[in-house]
Amino acid sequence: MANIWTIASYELRRLLRSRSMLINLFLLPILLIFLLGSALSGVMDGGKDQTIDSFRVGIVDAAANPSERSQLIGNFLKSPEVAEIITPETADSREAAVSGVRSGEYGYAVIVPAGFDKDILSGKEARLEYIFGKDRTDNMVAGTVFDNFLSSINYKQAAAMTLGPQAISAMTETGQGNPAVVLGKLNEGGPAYTASQYYAAAMLLMFLLLCGQMVITSLYSEKDNHTLFRIGSMPVKGGELFMGKMLGIGIVSVLQCAFIIVATRFLFGVYWGNRPEMLALVCLLMILASLTLSVLISMFVRTAALARSILSGLTVVMTFISGGMAPLPDSWVNTGGAFSINHWGMRGILRMMLESPWAQISGSITMLALICLVLGGVAFFSYRKVGYHA
């Protein structure tokens, strides 16, 4: 045990004397968090509610006679939920609607085919033609509104096939059924994380993974400087050398982690949640995963440059697929990103920031612990087989 602490204290003094190491470990993460949080704050909007302004939509009914125009569309557009968002404007023809969209008179246009109501009553599929405008948000909102309307109509068609035609008349009465449009927000009833919080968590985890490069540099320096021969001639076991170096670098990583958390809290107002003990546990597990992964790479790669490149590449890839560089769709993050260490760390920390219940956080911590257990086991058995030689 004395040998382990001696090696750890030497590593600790060596790292803290390096100015470049201190800049990379302590100042660079803060700078990246500031730049990313400031530049991309508009993307996340700090979890604030978004307001949708009303816009005009050109409505073209292809029916030859005014009496044959769709009553379903008319009743739908008069509903209070839709009227708050869409201001319908009647256009004489499709060409007039296209011209109005191009000139900016309409933000969107909808073409209602002739006999729309009759087709629905006869059991045919409900279809509309959309003409997109210049504003992406207006297109998305209008498309969602009318798609919801069509989905509701087609649902009623399916009910009619089962219950009979009389079901359509009962379900299409004005005011019946669920509202066509409901404005809401994500994470109802709880806080939402900001861009600074998101990138503070992402950069913290990325730099904790990169701390393994210090292990690689230290281990290979013993070989390159031929000091491993002298250490081997002393009563020091290879396992003690590994443990001492990992302990010293682990202490530096803990200091780095604490500095990032405290600095971002006071400089940028980053809220890390109300579970500091769980946050510390996630950070310790990430440090342990990084150290064991770097040791594992060091035992199978011949040169320090190649080992550092492998670890850096893995860190960048895992950070990207976990959504650490830019928010990715949940479908991707929860599939491909689940194979990265960062994914489980990000998931746990972000839920701590949102003050989620323990049941939603424990799964991420359990997965991190299993990853550390697997990496530690593989590193142990690899050392027993490969060893650490000059």
PDB file of C-alpha atoms in Angstrom, residues 197-381:
ATOM      1  CA  GLN A 197     -26.581  22.938 -18.499  1.00  0.00           C
ATOM      2  CA  TYR A 198     -26.653  20.556 -21.452  1.00  0.00           C
ATOM      3  CA  TYR A 199     -23.148  21.371 -22.672  1.00  0.00           C
ATOM      4  CA  ALA A 200     -21.761  21.597 -19.148  1.00  0.00           C
ATOM      5  CA  ALA A 201     -22.793  17.972 -18.634  1.00  0.00           C
ATOM      6  CA  ALA A 202     -21.557  16.933 -22.092  1.00  0.00           C
ATOM      7  CA  MET A 203     -18.144  18.603 -21.790  1.00  0.00           C
ATOM      8  CA  LEU A 204     -17.692  17.383 -18.219  1.00  0.00           C
ATOM      9  CA  LEU A 205     -18.172  13.780 -19.319  1.00  0.00           C
ATOM     10  CA  MET A 206     -16.011  14.189 -22.403  1.00  0.00           C
ATOM     11  CA  PHE A 207     -13.074  15.591 -20.437  1.00  0.00           C
ATOM     12  CA  LEU A 208     -13.470  12.933 -17.767  1.00  0.00           C
ATOM     13  CA  LEU A 209     -13.071  10.328 -20.495  1.00  0.00           C
ATOM     14  CA  LEU A 210     -10.072  12.177 -21.882  1.00  0.00           C
ATOM     15  CA  CYS A 211      -8.354  12.015 -18.490  1.00  0.00           C
ATOM     16  CA  GLY A 212      -7.357   8.502 -19.512  1.00  0.00           C
ATOM     17  CA  GLN A 213      -4.797  10.066 -21.831  1.00  0.00           C
ATOM     18  CA  MET A 214      -2.788  11.011 -18.766  1.00  0.00           C
ATOM     19  CA  VAL A 215      -2.630   7.326 -17.838  1.00  0.00           C
ATOM     20  CA  ILE A 216      -1.455   6.415 -21.331  1.00  0.00           C
ATOM     21  CA  THR A 217       1.205   9.142 -21.345  1.00  0.00           C
ATOM     22  CA  SER A 218       2.457   8.150 -17.904  1.00  0.00           C
ATOM     23  CA  LEU A 219       2.616   4.409 -18.631  1.00  0.00           C
ATOM     24  CA  TYR A 220       4.386   4.787 -21.939  1.00  0.00           C
ATOM     25  CA  SER A 221       6.816   7.351 -20.543  1.00  0.00           C
ATOM     26  CA  GLU A 222       8.133   4.675 -18.192  1.00  0.00           C
ATOM     27  CA  LYS A 223       8.893   2.504 -21.206  1.00  0.00           C
ATOM     28  CA  ASP A 224      10.247   5.258 -23.454  1.00  0.00           C
ATOM     29  CA  ASN A 225      12.479   6.699 -20.732  1.00  0.00           C
ATOM     30  CA  HIS A 226      13.634   3.205 -19.714  1.00  0.00           C
ATOM     31  CA  THR A 227      12.679   3.861 -16.106  1.00  0.00           C
ATOM     32  CA  LEU A 228      10.540   0.737 -16.065  1.00  0.00           C
ATOM     33  CA  PHE A 229      13.735  -1.333 -15.742  1.00  0.00           C
ATOM     34  CA  ARG A 230      14.715   0.495 -12.566  1.00  0.00           C
ATOM     35  CA  ILE A 231      11.193   0.247 -11.151  1.00  0.00           C
ATOM     36  CA  GLY A 232      11.200  -3.462 -11.925  1.00  0.00           C
ATOM     37  CA  SER A 233      14.420  -3.918  -9.982  1.00  0.00           C
ATOM     38  CA  MET A 234      12.735  -2.481  -6.894  1.00  0.00           C
ATOM     39  CA  PRO A 235      10.255  -4.315  -4.661  1.00  0.00           C
ATOM     40  CA  VAL A 236       7.346  -2.854  -6.649  1.00  0.00           C
ATOM     41  CA  LYS A 237       4.808  -5.077  -8.375  1.00  0.00           C
ATOM     42  CA  GLY A 238       3.290  -4.240 -11.732  1.00  0.00           C
ATOM     43  CA  GLY A 239      -0.154  -4.074 -10.195  1.00  0.00           C
ATOM     44  CA  GLU A 240       1.066  -1.547  -7.632  1.00  0.00           C
ATOM     45  CA  LEU A 241       2.480   0.587 -10.440  1.00  0.00           C
ATOM     46  CA  PHE A 242      -0.876   0.543 -12.237  1.00  0.00           C
ATOM     47  CA  MET A 243      -2.829   1.300  -9.082  1.00  0.00           C
ATOM     48  CA  GLY A 244      -0.509   4.107  -8.035  1.00  0.00           C
ATOM     49  CA  LYS A 245      -0.656   5.854 -11.377  1.00  0.00           C
ATOM     50  CA  MET A 246      -4.420   5.445 -11.629  1.00  0.00           C
ATOM     51  CA  LEU A 247      -4.882   6.744  -8.096  1.00  0.00           C
ATOM     52  CA  GLY A 248      -2.775   9.846  -8.694  1.00  0.00           C
ATOM     53  CA  ILE A 249      -4.453  10.629 -12.009  1.00  0.00           C
ATOM     54  CA  GLY A 250      -7.834   9.815 -10.480  1.00  0.00           C
ATOM     55  CA  ILE A 251      -7.278  12.439  -7.779  1.00  0.00           C
ATOM     56  CA  VAL A 252      -6.442  15.034 -10.444  1.00  0.00           C
ATOM     57  CA  SER A 253      -9.576  14.034 -12.359  1.00  0.00           C
ATOM     58  CA  VAL A 254     -11.676  14.466  -9.219  1.00  0.00           C
ATOM     59  CA  LEU A 255     -10.212  17.957  -8.750  1.00  0.00           C
ATOM     60  CA  GLN A 256     -10.950  18.723 -12.408  1.00  0.00           C
ATOM     61  CA  CYS A 257     -14.529  17.515 -12.034  1.00  0.00           C
ATOM     62  CA  ALA A 258     -15.116  19.549  -8.865  1.00  0.00           C
ATOM     63  CA  PHE A 259     -13.624  22.659 -10.489  1.00  0.00           C
ATOM     64  CA  ILE A 260     -15.861  22.369 -13.568  1.00  0.00           C
ATOM     65  CA  ILE A 261     -19.001  21.893 -11.484  1.00  0.00           C
ATOM     66  CA  VAL A 262     -18.245  24.754  -9.078  1.00  0.00           C
ATOM     67  CA  ALA A 263     -17.000  27.142 -11.781  1.00  0.00           C
ATOM     68  CA  THR A 264     -19.990  26.614 -14.058  1.00  0.00           C
ATOM     69  CA  ARG A 265     -22.344  26.996 -11.113  1.00  0.00           C
ATOM     70  CA  PHE A 266     -20.981  30.407 -10.136  1.00  0.00           C
ATOM     71  CA  LEU A 267     -19.880  31.732 -13.540  1.00  0.00           C
ATOM     72  CA  PHE A 268     -22.760  30.572 -15.751  1.00  0.00           C
ATOM     73  CA  GLY A 269     -25.465  29.734 -13.212  1.00  0.00           C
ATOM     74  CA  VAL A 270     -25.547  26.041 -14.200  1.00  0.00           C
ATOM     75  CA  TYR A 271     -27.903  24.127 -11.931  1.00  0.00           C
ATOM     76  CA  TRP A 272     -26.644  20.578 -11.364  1.00  0.00           C
ATOM     77  CA  GLY A 273     -29.700  19.297  -9.526  1.00  0.00           C
ATOM     78  CA  ASN A 274     -30.521  18.512  -5.915  1.00  0.00           C
ATOM     79  CA  ARG A 275     -28.629  15.198  -5.634  1.00  0.00           C
ATOM     80  CA  PRO A 276     -24.933  16.097  -5.159  1.00  0.00           C
ATOM     81  CA  GLU A 277     -24.062  12.637  -3.858  1.00  0.00           C
ATOM     82  CA  MET A 278     -25.503  10.992  -6.986  1.00  0.00           C
ATOM     83  CA  LEU A 279     -23.718  13.512  -9.203  1.00  0.00           C
ATOM     84  CA  ALA A 280     -20.439  12.681  -7.462  1.00  0.00           C
ATOM     85  CA  LEU A 281     -21.108   8.971  -7.947  1.00  0.00           C
ATOM     86  CA  VAL A 282     -21.708   9.402 -11.688  1.00  0.00           C
ATOM     87  CA  CYS A 283     -18.477  11.395 -12.023  1.00  0.00           C
ATOM     88  CA  LEU A 284     -16.481   8.789 -10.083  1.00  0.00           C
ATOM     89  CA  LEU A 285     -17.871   6.004 -12.272  1.00  0.00           C
ATOM     90  CA  MET A 286     -16.967   7.965 -15.419  1.00  0.00           C
ATOM     91  CA  ILE A 287     -13.419   8.487 -14.108  1.00  0.00           C
ATOM     92  CA  LEU A 288     -13.088   4.795 -13.288  1.00  0.00           C
ATOM     93  CA  ALA A 289     -14.371   3.828 -16.744  1.00  0.00           C
ATOM     94  CA  SER A 290     -11.881   6.178 -18.391  1.00  0.00           C
ATOM     95  CA  LEU A 291      -8.933   4.894 -16.352  1.00  0.00           C
ATOM     96  CA  THR A 292      -9.689   1.215 -16.936  1.00  0.00           C
ATOM     97  CA  LEU A 293     -10.326   1.815 -20.652  1.00  0.00           C
ATOM     98  CA  SER A 294      -6.975   3.605 -21.025  1.00  0.00           C
ATOM     99  CA  VAL A 295      -5.135   0.824 -19.187  1.00  0.00           C
ATOM    100  CA  LEU A 296      -6.792  -1.733 -21.448  1.00  0.00           C
ATOM    101  CA  ILE A 297      -5.701   0.170 -24.568  1.00  0.00           C
ATOM    102  CA  SER A 298      -2.150   0.565 -23.226  1.00  0.00           C
ATOM    103  CA  MET A 299      -1.676  -3.171 -22.853  1.00  0.00           C
ATOM    104  CA  PHE A 300      -2.477  -3.966 -26.487  1.00  0.00           C
ATOM    105  CA  VAL A 301      -1.037  -0.973 -28.388  1.00  0.00           C
ATOM    106  CA  ARG A 302       2.667  -0.568 -29.061  1.00  0.00           C
ATOM    107  CA  THR A 303       3.075   3.220 -29.147  1.00  0.00           C
ATOM    108  CA  ALA A 304       1.761   6.045 -26.987  1.00  0.00           C
ATOM    109  CA  ALA A 305       0.703   8.116 -30.012  1.00  0.00           C
ATOM    110  CA  LEU A 306      -1.475   5.324 -31.344  1.00  0.00           C
ATOM    111  CA  ALA A 307      -2.973   4.647 -27.917  1.00  0.00           C
ATOM    112  CA  ARG A 308      -3.841   8.331 -27.431  1.00  0.00           C
ATOM    113  CA  SER A 309      -5.366   8.464 -30.918  1.00  0.00           C
ATOM    114  CA  ILE A 310      -7.550   5.439 -30.196  1.00  0.00           C
ATOM    115  CA  LEU A 311      -8.768   6.861 -26.898  1.00  0.00           C
ATOM    116  CA  SER A 312      -9.392  10.315 -28.429  1.00  0.00           C
ATOM    117  CA  GLY A 313     -11.278   8.770 -31.332  1.00  0.00           C
ATOM    118  CA  LEU A 314     -13.425   6.661 -29.044  1.00  0.00           C
ATOM    119  CA  THR A 315     -14.144   9.679 -26.849  1.00  0.00           C
ATOM    120  CA  VAL A 316     -15.198  11.858 -29.797  1.00  0.00           C
ATOM    121  CA  VAL A 317     -17.383   9.126 -31.295  1.00  0.00           C
ATOM    122  CA  MET A 318     -19.059   8.313 -27.971  1.00  0.00           C
ATOM    123  CA  THR A 319     -19.628  12.006 -27.253  1.00  0.00           C
ATOM    124  CA  PHE A 320     -21.207  12.534 -30.667  1.00  0.00           C
ATOM    125  CA  ILE A 321     -23.529   9.522 -30.703  1.00  0.00           C
ATOM    126  CA  SER A 322     -24.705  10.330 -27.183  1.00  0.00           C
ATOM    127  CA  GLY A 323     -25.746  13.823 -28.331  1.00  0.00           C
ATOM    128  CA  GLY A 324     -22.943  15.607 -26.491  1.00  0.00           C
ATOM    129  CA  MET A 325     -21.843  17.764 -29.443  1.00  0.00           C
ATOM    130  CA  ALA A 326     -25.311  18.572 -30.755  1.00  0.00           C
ATOM    131  CA  PRO A 327     -28.754  17.418 -29.598  1.00  0.00           C
ATOM    132  CA  LEU A 328     -29.724  14.372 -31.669  1.00  0.00           C
ATOM    133  CA  PRO A 329     -33.158  12.753 -32.139  1.00  0.00           C
ATOM    134  CA  ASP A 330     -34.169  10.580 -29.214  1.00  0.00           C
ATOM    135  CA  SER A 331     -34.622   7.618 -31.543  1.00  0.00           C
ATOM    136  CA  TRP A 332     -30.918   7.753 -32.409  1.00  0.00           C
ATOM    137  CA  VAL A 333     -29.597   8.582 -28.951  1.00  0.00           C
ATOM    138  CA  ASN A 334     -31.586   5.766 -27.346  1.00  0.00           C
ATOM    139  CA  THR A 335     -30.367   3.193 -29.897  1.00  0.00           C
ATOM    140  CA  GLY A 336     -26.862   3.909 -31.200  1.00  0.00           C
ATOM    141  CA  GLY A 337     -25.998   6.240 -28.341  1.00  0.00           C
ATOM    142  CA  ALA A 338     -26.864   3.567 -25.775  1.00  0.00           C
ATOM    143  CA  PHE A 339     -23.616   1.778 -26.687  1.00  0.00           C
ATOM    144  CA  SER A 340     -21.512   4.702 -25.434  1.00  0.00           C
ATOM    145  CA  ILE A 341     -20.376   5.418 -21.901  1.00  0.00           C
ATOM    146  CA  ASN A 342     -21.349   9.086 -22.257  1.00  0.00           C
ATOM    147  CA  HIS A 343     -24.973   8.202 -22.964  1.00  0.00           C
ATOM    148  CA  TRP A 344     -25.597   6.830 -19.504  1.00  0.00           C
ATOM    149  CA  GLY A 345     -23.674   9.620 -17.803  1.00  0.00           C
ATOM    150  CA  MET A 346     -25.555  12.299 -19.775  1.00  0.00           C
ATOM    151  CA  ARG A 347     -28.865  10.626 -19.125  1.00  0.00           C
ATOM    152  CA  GLY A 348     -28.270  10.489 -15.396  1.00  0.00           C
ATOM    153  CA  ILE A 349     -26.944  14.040 -15.016  1.00  0.00           C
ATOM    154  CA  LEU A 350     -29.653  15.650 -17.142  1.00  0.00           C
ATOM    155  CA  ARG A 351     -32.332  13.919 -15.110  1.00  0.00           C
ATOM    156  CA  MET A 352     -30.669  15.149 -11.940  1.00  0.00           C
ATOM    157  CA  MET A 353     -30.818  18.667 -13.378  1.00  0.00           C
ATOM    158  CA  LEU A 354     -34.533  18.175 -13.984  1.00  0.00           C
ATOM    159  CA  GLU A 355     -34.967  16.899 -10.410  1.00  0.00           C
ATOM    160  CA  SER A 356     -36.400  13.636 -11.713  1.00  0.00           C
ATOM    161  CA  PRO A 357     -37.331  10.904  -9.216  1.00  0.00           C
ATOM    162  CA  TRP A 358     -34.726   8.376  -8.150  1.00  0.00           C
ATOM    163  CA  ALA A 359     -36.340   5.621 -10.232  1.00  0.00           C
ATOM    164  CA  GLN A 360     -35.430   7.525 -13.428  1.00  0.00           C
ATOM    165  CA  ILE A 361     -31.818   8.058 -12.344  1.00  0.00           C
ATOM    166  CA  SER A 362     -30.950   4.691 -10.845  1.00  0.00           C
ATOM    167  CA  GLY A 363     -30.993   2.914 -14.212  1.00  0.00           C
ATOM    168  CA  SER A 364     -28.236   5.147 -15.623  1.00  0.00           C
ATOM    169  CA  ILE A 365     -26.071   4.715 -12.533  1.00  0.00           C
ATOM    170  CA  THR A 366     -26.574   0.949 -12.632  1.00  0.00           C
ATOM    171  CA  MET A 367     -25.497   0.806 -16.286  1.00  0.00           C
ATOM    172  CA  LEU A 368     -22.406   2.913 -15.557  1.00  0.00           C
ATOM    173  CA  ALA A 369     -21.502   0.599 -12.695  1.00  0.00           C
ATOM    174  CA  LEU A 370     -21.889  -2.452 -14.955  1.00  0.00           C
ATOM    175  CA  ILE A 371     -19.694  -0.818 -17.630  1.00  0.00           C
ATOM    176  CA  CYS A 372     -16.994  -0.126 -15.043  1.00  0.00           C
ATOM    177  CA  LEU A 373     -17.254  -3.691 -13.764  1.00  0.00           C
ATOM    178  CA  VAL A 374     -16.854  -5.131 -17.261  1.00  0.00           C
ATOM    179  CA  LEU A 375     -13.959  -2.828 -18.193  1.00  0.00           C
ATOM    180  CA  GLY A 376     -12.250  -3.495 -14.872  1.00  0.00           C
ATOM    181  CA  GLY A 377     -12.656  -7.245 -15.265  1.00  0.00           C
ATOM    182  CA  VAL A 378     -11.334  -7.222 -18.836  1.00  0.00           C
ATOM    183  CA  ALA A 379      -8.375  -5.035 -17.811  1.00  0.00           C
ATOM    184  CA  PHE A 380      -7.563  -7.345 -14.879  1.00  0.00           C
ATOM    185  CA  PHE A 381      -7.608 -10.544 -16.919  1.00  0.00           C
TER     186      PHE A 381
END
